[in-house]
Coordinates of C-alpha atoms in Angstrom, one line a residue:
X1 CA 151.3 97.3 250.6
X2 CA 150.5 101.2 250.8
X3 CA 148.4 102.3 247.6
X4 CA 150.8 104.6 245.6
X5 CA 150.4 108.1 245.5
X6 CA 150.0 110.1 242.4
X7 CA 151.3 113.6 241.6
X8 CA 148.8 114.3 239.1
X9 CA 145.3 116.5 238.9
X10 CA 143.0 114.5 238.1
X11 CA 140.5 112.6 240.7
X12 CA 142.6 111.2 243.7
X13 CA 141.7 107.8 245.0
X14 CA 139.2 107.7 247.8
X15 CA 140.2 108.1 251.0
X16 CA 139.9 105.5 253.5
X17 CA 137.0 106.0 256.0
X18 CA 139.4 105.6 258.8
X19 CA 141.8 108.4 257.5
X20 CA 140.2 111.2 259.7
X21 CA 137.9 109.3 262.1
X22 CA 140.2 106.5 263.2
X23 CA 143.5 107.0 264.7
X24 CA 146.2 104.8 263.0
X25 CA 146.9 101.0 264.6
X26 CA 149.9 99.1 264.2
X27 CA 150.1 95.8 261.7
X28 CA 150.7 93.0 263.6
X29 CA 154.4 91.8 263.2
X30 CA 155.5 95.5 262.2
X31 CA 157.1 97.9 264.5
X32 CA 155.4 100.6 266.3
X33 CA 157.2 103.5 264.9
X34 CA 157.3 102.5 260.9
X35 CA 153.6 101.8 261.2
X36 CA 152.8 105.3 262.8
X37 CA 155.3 107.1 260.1
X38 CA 153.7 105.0 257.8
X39 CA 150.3 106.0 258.7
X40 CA 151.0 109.9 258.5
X41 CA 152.8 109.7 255.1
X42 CA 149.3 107.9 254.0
X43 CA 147.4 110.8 255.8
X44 CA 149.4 113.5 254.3
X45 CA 149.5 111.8 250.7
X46 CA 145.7 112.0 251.1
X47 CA 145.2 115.7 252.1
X48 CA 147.3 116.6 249.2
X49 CA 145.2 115.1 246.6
X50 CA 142.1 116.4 248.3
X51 CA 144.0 120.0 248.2
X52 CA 145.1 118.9 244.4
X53 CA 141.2 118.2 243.5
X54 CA 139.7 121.6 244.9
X55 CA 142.6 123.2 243.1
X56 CA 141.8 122.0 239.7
X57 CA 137.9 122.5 240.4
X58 CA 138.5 126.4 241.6
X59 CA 140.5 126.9 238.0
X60 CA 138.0 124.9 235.9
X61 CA 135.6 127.3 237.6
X62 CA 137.5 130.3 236.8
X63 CA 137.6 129.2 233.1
X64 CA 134.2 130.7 231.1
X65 CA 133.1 129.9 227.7
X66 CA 131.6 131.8 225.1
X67 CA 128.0 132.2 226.5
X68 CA 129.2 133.3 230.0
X69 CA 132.2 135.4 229.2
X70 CA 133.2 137.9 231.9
X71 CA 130.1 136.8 234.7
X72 CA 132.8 134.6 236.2
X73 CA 135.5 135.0 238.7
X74 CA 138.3 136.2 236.4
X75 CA 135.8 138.1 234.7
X76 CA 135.0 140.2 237.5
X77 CA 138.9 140.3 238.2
X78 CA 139.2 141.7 234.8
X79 CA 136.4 144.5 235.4
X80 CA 137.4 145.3 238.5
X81 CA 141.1 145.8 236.9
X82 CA 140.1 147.4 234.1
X83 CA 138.2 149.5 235.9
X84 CA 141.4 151.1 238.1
X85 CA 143.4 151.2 235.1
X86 CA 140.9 153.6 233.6
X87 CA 141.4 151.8 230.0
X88 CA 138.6 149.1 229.7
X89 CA 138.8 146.8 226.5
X90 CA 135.2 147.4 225.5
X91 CA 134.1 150.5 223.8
X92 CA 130.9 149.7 225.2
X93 CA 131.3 150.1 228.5
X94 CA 133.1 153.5 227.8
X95 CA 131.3 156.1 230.5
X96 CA 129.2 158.6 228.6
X97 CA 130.5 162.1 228.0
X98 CA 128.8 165.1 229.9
X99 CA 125.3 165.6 228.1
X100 CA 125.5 162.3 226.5
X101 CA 123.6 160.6 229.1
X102 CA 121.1 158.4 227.3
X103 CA 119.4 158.2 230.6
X104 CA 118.9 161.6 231.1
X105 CA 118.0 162.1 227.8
X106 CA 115.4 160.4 227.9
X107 CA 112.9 162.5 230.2
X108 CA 113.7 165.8 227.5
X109 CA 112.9 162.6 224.9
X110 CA 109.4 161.6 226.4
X111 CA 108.5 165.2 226.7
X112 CA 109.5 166.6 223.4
X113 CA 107.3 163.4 222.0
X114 CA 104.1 164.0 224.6
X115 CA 103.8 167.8 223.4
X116 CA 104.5 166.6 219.3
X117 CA 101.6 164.3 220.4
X118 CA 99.6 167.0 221.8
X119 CA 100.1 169.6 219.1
X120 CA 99.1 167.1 216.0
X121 CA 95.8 166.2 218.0
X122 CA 94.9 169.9 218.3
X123 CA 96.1 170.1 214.5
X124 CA 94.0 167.2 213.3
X125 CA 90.7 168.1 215.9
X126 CA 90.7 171.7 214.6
X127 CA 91.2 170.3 211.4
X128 CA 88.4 168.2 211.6
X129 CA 86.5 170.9 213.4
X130 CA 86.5 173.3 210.7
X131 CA 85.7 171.1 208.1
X132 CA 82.3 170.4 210.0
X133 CA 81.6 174.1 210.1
X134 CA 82.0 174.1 206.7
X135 CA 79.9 170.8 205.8
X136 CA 77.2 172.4 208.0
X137 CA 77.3 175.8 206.8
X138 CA 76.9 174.4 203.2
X139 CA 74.1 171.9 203.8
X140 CA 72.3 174.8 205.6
X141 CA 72.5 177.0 202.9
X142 CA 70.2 174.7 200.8
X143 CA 66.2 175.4 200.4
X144 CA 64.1 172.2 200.5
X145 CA 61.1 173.2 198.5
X146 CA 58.8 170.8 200.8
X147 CA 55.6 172.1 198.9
X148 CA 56.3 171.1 195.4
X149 CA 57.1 167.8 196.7
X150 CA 53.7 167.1 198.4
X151 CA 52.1 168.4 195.2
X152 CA 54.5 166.0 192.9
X153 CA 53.5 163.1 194.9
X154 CA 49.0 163.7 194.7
X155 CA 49.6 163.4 191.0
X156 CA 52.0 160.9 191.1
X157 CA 49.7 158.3 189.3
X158 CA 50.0 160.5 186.3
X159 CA 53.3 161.3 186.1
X160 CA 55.6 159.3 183.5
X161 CA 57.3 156.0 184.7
X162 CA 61.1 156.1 184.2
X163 CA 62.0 153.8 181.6
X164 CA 66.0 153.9 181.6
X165 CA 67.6 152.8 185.3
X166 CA 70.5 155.0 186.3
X167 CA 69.6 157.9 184.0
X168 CA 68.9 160.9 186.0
X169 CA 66.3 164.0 184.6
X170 CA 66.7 167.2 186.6
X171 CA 64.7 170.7 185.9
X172 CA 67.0 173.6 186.2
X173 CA 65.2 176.9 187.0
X174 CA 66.2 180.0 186.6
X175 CA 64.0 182.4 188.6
X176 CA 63.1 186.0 187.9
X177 CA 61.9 186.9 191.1
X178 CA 62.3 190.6 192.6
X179 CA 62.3 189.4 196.2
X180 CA 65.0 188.4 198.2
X181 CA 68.3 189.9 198.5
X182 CA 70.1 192.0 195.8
X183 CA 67.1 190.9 193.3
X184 CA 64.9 193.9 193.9
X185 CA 66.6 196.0 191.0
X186 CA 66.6 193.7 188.4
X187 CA 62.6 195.3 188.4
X188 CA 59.4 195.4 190.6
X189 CA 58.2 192.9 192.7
X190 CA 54.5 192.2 192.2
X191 CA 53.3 190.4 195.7
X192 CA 56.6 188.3 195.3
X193 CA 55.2 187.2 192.1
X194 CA 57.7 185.1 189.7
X195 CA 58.5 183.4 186.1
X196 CA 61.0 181.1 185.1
X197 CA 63.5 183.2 183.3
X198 CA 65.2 180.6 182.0
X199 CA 64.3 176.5 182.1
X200 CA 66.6 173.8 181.2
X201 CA 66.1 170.0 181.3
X202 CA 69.1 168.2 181.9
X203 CA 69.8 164.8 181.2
X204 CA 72.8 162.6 182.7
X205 CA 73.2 159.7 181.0
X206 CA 73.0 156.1 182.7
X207 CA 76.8 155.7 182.0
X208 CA 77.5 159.5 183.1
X209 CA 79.3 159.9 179.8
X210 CA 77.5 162.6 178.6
X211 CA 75.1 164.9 180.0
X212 CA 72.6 167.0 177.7
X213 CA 70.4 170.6 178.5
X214 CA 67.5 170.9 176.7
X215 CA 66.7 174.7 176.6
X216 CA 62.5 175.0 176.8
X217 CA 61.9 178.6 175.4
X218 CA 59.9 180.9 177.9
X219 CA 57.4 181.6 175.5
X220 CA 56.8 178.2 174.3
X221 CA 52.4 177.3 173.9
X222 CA 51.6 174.7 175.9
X223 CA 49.2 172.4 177.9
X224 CA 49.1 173.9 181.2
X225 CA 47.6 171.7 184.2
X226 CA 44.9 172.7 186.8
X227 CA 48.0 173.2 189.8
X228 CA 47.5 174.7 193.6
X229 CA 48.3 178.1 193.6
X230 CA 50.3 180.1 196.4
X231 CA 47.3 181.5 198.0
X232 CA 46.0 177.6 198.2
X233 CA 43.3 177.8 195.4
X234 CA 43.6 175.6 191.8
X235 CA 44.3 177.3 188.6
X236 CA 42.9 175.7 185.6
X237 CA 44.0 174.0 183.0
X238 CA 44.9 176.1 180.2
X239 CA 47.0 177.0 176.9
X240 CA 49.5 179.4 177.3
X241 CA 53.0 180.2 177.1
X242 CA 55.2 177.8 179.2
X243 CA 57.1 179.9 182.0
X244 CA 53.0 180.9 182.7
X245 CA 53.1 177.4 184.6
X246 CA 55.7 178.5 187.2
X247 CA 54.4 182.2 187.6
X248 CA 51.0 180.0 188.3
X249 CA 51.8 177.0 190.7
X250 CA 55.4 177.3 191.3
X251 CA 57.5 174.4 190.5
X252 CA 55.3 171.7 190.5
X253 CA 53.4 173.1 188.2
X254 CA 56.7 173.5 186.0
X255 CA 57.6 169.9 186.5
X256 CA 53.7 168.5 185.6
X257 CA 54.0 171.0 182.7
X258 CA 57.6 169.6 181.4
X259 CA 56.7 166.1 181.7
X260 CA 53.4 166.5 179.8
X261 CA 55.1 168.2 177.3
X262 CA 57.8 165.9 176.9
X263 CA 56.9 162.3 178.3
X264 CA 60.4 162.7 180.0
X265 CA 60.3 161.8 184.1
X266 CA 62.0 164.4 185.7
X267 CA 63.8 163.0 188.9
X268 CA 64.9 166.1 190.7
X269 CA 64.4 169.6 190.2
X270 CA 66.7 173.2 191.3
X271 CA 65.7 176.3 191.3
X272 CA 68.4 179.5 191.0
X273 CA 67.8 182.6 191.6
X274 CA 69.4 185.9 189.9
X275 CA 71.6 187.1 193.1
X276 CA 73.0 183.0 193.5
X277 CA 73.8 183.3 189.6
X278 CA 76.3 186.4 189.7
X279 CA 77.8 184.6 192.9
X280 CA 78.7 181.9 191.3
X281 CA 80.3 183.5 188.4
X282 CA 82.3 186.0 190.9
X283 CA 83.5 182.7 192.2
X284 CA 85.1 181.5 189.8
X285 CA 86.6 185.0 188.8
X286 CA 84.7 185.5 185.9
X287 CA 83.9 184.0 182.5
X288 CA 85.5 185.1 179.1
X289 CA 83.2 187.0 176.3
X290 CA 83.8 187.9 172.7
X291 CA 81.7 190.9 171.3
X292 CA 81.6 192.0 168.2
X293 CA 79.7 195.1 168.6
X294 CA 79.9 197.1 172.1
X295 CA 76.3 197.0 174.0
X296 CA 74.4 199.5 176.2
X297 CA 70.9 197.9 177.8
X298 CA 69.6 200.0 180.4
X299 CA 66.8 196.9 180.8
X300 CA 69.8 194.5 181.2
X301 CA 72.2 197.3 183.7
X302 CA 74.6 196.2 180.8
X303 CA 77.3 198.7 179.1
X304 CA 80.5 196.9 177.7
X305 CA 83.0 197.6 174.7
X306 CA 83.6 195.1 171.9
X307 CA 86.1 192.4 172.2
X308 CA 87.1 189.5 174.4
X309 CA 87.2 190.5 178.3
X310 CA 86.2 189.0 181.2
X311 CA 82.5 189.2 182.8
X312 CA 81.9 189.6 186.3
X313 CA 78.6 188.1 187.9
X314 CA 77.0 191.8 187.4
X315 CA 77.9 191.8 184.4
X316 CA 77.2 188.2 182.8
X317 CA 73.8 188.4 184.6
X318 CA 73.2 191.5 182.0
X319 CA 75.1 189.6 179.7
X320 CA 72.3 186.4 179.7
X321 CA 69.2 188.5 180.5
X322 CA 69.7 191.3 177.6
X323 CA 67.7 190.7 174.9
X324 CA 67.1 194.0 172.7
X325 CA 70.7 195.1 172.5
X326 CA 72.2 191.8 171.6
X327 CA 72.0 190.0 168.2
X328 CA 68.5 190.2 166.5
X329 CA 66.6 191.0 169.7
X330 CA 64.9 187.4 169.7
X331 CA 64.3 185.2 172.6
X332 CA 65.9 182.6 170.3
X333 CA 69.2 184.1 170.3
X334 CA 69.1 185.0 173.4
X335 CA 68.8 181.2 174.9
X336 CA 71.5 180.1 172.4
X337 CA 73.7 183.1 174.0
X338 CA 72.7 181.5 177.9
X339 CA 74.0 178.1 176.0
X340 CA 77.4 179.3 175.5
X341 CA 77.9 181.1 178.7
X342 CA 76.7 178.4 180.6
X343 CA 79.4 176.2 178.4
X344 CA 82.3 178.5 179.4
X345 CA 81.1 178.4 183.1
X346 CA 81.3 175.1 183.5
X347 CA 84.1 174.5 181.3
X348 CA 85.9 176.9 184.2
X349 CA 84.8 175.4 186.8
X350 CA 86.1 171.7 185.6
X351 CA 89.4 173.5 185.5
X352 CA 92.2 172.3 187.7
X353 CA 92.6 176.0 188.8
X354 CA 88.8 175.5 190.9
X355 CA 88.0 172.0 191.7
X356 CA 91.8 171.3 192.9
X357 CA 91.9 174.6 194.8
X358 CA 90.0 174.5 198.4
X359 CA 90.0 178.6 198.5
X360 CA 88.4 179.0 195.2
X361 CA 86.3 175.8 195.1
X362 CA 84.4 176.8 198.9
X363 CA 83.3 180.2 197.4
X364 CA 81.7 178.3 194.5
X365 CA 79.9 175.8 196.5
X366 CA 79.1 178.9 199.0
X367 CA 77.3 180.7 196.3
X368 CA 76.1 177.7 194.8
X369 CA 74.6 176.7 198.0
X370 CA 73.4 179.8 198.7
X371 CA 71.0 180.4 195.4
X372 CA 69.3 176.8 195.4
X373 CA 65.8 175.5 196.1
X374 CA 65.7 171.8 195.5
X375 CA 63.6 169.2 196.3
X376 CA 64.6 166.4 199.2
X377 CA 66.3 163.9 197.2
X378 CA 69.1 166.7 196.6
X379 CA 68.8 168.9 200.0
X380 CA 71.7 168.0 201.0
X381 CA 75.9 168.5 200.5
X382 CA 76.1 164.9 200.2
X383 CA 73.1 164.9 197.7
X384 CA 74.7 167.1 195.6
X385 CA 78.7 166.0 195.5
X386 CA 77.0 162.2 194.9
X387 CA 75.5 164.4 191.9
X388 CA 78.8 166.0 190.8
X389 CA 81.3 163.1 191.4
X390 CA 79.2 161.4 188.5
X391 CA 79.7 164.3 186.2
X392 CA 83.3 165.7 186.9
X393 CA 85.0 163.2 184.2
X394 CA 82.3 163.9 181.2
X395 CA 84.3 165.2 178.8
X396 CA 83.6 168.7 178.2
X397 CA 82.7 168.2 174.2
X398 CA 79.8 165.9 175.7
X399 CA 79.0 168.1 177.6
X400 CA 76.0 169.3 175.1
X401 CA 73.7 172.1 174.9
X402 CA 70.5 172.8 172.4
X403 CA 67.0 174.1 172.6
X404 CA 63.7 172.1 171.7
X405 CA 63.1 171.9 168.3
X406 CA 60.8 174.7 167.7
X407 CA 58.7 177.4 165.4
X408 CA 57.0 180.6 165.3
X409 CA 53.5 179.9 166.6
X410 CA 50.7 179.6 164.1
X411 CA 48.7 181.8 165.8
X412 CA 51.1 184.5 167.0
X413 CA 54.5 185.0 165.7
X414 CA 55.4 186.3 169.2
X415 CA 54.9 183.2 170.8
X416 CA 56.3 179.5 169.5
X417 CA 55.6 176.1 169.0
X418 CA 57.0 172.7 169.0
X419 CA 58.3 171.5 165.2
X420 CA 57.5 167.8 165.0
X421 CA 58.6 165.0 164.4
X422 CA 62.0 166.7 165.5
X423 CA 61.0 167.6 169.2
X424 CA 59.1 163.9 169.4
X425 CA 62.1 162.4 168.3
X426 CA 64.2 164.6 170.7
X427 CA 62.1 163.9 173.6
X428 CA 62.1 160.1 172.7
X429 CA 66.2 159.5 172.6
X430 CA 66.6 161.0 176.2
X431 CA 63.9 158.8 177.6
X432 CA 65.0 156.1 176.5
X433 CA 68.7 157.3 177.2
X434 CA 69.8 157.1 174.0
X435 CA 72.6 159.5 172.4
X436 CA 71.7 162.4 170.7
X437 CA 74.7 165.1 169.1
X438 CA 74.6 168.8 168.7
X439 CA 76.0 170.1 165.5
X440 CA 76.4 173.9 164.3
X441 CA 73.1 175.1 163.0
X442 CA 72.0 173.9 159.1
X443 CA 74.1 170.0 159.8
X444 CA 71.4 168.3 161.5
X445 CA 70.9 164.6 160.8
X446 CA 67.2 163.9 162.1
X447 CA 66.1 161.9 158.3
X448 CA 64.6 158.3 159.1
X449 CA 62.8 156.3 161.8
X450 CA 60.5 159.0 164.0
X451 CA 61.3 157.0 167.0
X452 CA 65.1 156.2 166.4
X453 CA 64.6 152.8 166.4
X454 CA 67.5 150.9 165.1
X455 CA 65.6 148.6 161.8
X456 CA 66.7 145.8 159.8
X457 CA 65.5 145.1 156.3
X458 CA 64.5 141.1 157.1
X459 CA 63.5 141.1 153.2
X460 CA 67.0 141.6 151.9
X461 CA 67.6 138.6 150.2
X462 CA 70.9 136.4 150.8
X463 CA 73.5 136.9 147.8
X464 CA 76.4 134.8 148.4
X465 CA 75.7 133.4 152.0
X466 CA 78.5 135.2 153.4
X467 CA 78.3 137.8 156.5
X468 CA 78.4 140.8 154.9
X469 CA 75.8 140.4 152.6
X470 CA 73.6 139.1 155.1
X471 CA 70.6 140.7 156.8
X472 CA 71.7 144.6 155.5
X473 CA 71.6 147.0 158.4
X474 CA 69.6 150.4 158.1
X475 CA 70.1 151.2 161.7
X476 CA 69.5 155.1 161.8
X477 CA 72.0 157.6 163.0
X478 CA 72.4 159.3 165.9
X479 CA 69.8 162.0 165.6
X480 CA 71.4 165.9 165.9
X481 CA 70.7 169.0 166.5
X482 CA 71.8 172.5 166.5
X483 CA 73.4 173.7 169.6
X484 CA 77.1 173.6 171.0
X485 CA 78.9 172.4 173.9
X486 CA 81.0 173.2 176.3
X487 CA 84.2 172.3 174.8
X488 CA 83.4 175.7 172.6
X489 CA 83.7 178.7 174.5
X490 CA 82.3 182.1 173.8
X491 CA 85.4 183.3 171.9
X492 CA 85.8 180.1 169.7

């Protein structure tokens, strides 16, 4: 019998091998005719399931799923439909409006971002630039005193050891020279001959939680050492008054002189002259005075009216160097008036309105700069901000300010001398880098152990066995003395 034919989709039967390569033969005991018809009904059946099979396999085809959705046949059908309507489906394919291009934006894009490019990097280079000037121009401006240096380091094995790690001694200088710029008519200049005006040793503690300047009074008898002279010959050792040293051998001799005196090692030294000072104050605009009597000092160039006001650096040079017109006429009073100004300068230049300002800050380092002669270890910008970064956060009340402790010398009134044990016991506590305080003049607290050695009485006997009463302390206070800091201003 014939295999029946099916009317459905799905996967016809196969074909017989003969269908299309061998022509139909008659069954034996059929007739011709049914066997032919019979034949092409089979043949035609077959072609239609073939045609039936591609049929189904063209609309599977045409039917994508999710991941493939419009890439196949209907798909492009549907685009290509879409497209004549003028109405896609898809927002997203919308054509952009004129301008909108995102294509042609993108050149002005790329070129707006290469000249934003270009402009920071010339922004940032100039930047960067000009700081350097600056850094330069500063560090130049510094005076590297090599000859004091060499002279410092022959006598080195005599020179005190420092005892307290961290703590830093530096000599401050002020210079009465007549040479150089603008100095000249502060008086004559003798061969360039000069005296240390003013001398402070300052101390910065270990912890830089305080920082204390010793006043040493100009006309203070000391032991003077044999030093080199300018001319290259030796002066010789001698008693005389102290800024003698510096008017001898410079500042070596000054340094030799200060630690002999004091058994203190002094780690640095500066050296400021009169025009750097009144620079400095101009920098900061000024410094605030209270006078309770106007003053006229031809010596000093100093005329002003009683009452608070505002000294410029001509001025509050006058204002530190007078001597007759001012108070009792005594050097004395004349360092503890330095003291206070020098407390109201730097309590305005720790104000937010300098160190936070770049246009008022550069004018004070300028100046500052400007007036210095140091030795190497602080010849340098870097030297120096290392210097200041450890003393920007002292608090301004320990910030402290007080002269050695002296007298009127024994044999001449015009001249002093160290009182002792006060100025041993002075000396001692910044060695060691121990605290000392500064009160008002007449509160001092300097009773007990020379030395300021803290003591335990190991006789006291045991009472009771409990803590308190064991082992009573007699640790002596921290030793004071009269000066002020620079938490009180000139008009406190």
């Amino acid at each position: 019998m014939d295999s029946p034919v099916t009317d459905s989709a799905g996967t016809p039967p196969e074909p017989d091998p003969r269908a299309d390569d061998e022509p139909p033969t008659a069954s034996p005991g059929s007739d011709g005719d049914d066997t032919a018809a019979d034949g092409a009904e089979k043949a035609g059946a077959r072609k239609a399931g073939a045609d039936e099979a591609a049929k189904a396999e063209a609309q599977a085809a045409a039917v994508p799923d999710e991941a493939t959705a419009g890439t196949g046949a209907e798909g492009v059908a549907d685009a290509k439909k879409a497209e004549a309507s003028g109405t896609p489906d898809d927002p997203a394919v919308l054509p952009p409006a004129d301008g909108d291009d995102p294509d042609a934006d993108a050149p002005r894009r790329r070129h707006w971002l290469r000249w934003t490019a270009l402009g920071t990097s010339v922004v940032v280079l100039a930047a960067s630039g000009v700081g350097w000037w600056f850094y330069h121009k500063l560090d130049n401006n510094i005076t590297t005193d090599t000859t004091a240096e060499a002279e410092l380091r022959t006598y080195e094995k005599e020179r005190p050891k420092p005892i307290a790690v961290d703590a830093k001694n530096i000599l401050l200088i002020g210079s009465d020279t007549r040479s150089g710029e603008g100095n000249g008519k502060y008086g004559r200049d003798d061969g360039g001959s000069q005296r240390s005006d003013t001398t402070i040793l300052l101390h910065l503690a270990a912890d830089r939680q305080s920082a204390t300047a010793v006043s040493i009074p100009r006309d203070l008898m000391v032991e003077i050492p044999s030093c080199q002279t300018s001319d290259g010959k030796r002066s010789r050792k001698q008693s005389a008054q102290f800024n003698w040293a510096f008017q001898f051998g410079g500042t070596a001799c000054a340094v030799r002189t200060v630690e002999k005196l004091t058994g203190i090692r002094v780690d640095h030294h500066m050296v400021v002259d009169f025009s750097g000072f009144k620079d400095m104050v101009d920098a900061v605009n000024g410094v605030d005075v209270c006078l309770k009597k106007p003053v006229d000092d031809t010596d000093a160039h100093l005329k002003l009216p009683a009452g608070k006001q505002t000294l410029t650096g001509e001025e509050a040079l006058g204002f530190v160097r007078a001597r007759k017109t001012i108070g009792d006429g005594s050097d004395t009073e004349r360092m503890e008036r330095q003291q206070q100004f020098l407390g109201s300068l730097v309590k305005k230049v720790q104000s937010n309105g300098v160190l936070l300002n770049p246009t008022r800050l550069y004018p004070v380092l300028d100046a500052a700069t400007k007036s210095l002669t140091t030795d190497p270890g602080l010849n340098t910008l870097r030297d120096l901000y290392d210097l200041a970064r450890g003393l920007r956060n002292v608090p301004t009340e320990k910030v402290q300010f007080l002269t050695v402790p002296r007298q009127p010398y024994v044999n001449d009134p015009n001249r002093d001398e160290l009182v002792q044990p006060d100025a041993g016991r002075l000396f001692t506590q910044l060695r060691k880098d121990e605290p000392v305080s500064v009160v008002p003049p007449g509160q001092e607290q300097n009773s007990g152990n020379e030395q300021g050695d803290t003591q335990r009485d190991e006789e006291s006997p045991e009472t009771d066995g409990k803590p308190d009463d064991m082992g009573q302390s007699s640790a002596t206070p921290t030793p004071s003395f009269p000066g002020t800091n620079a938490a009180a201003g000139l008009c406190e």
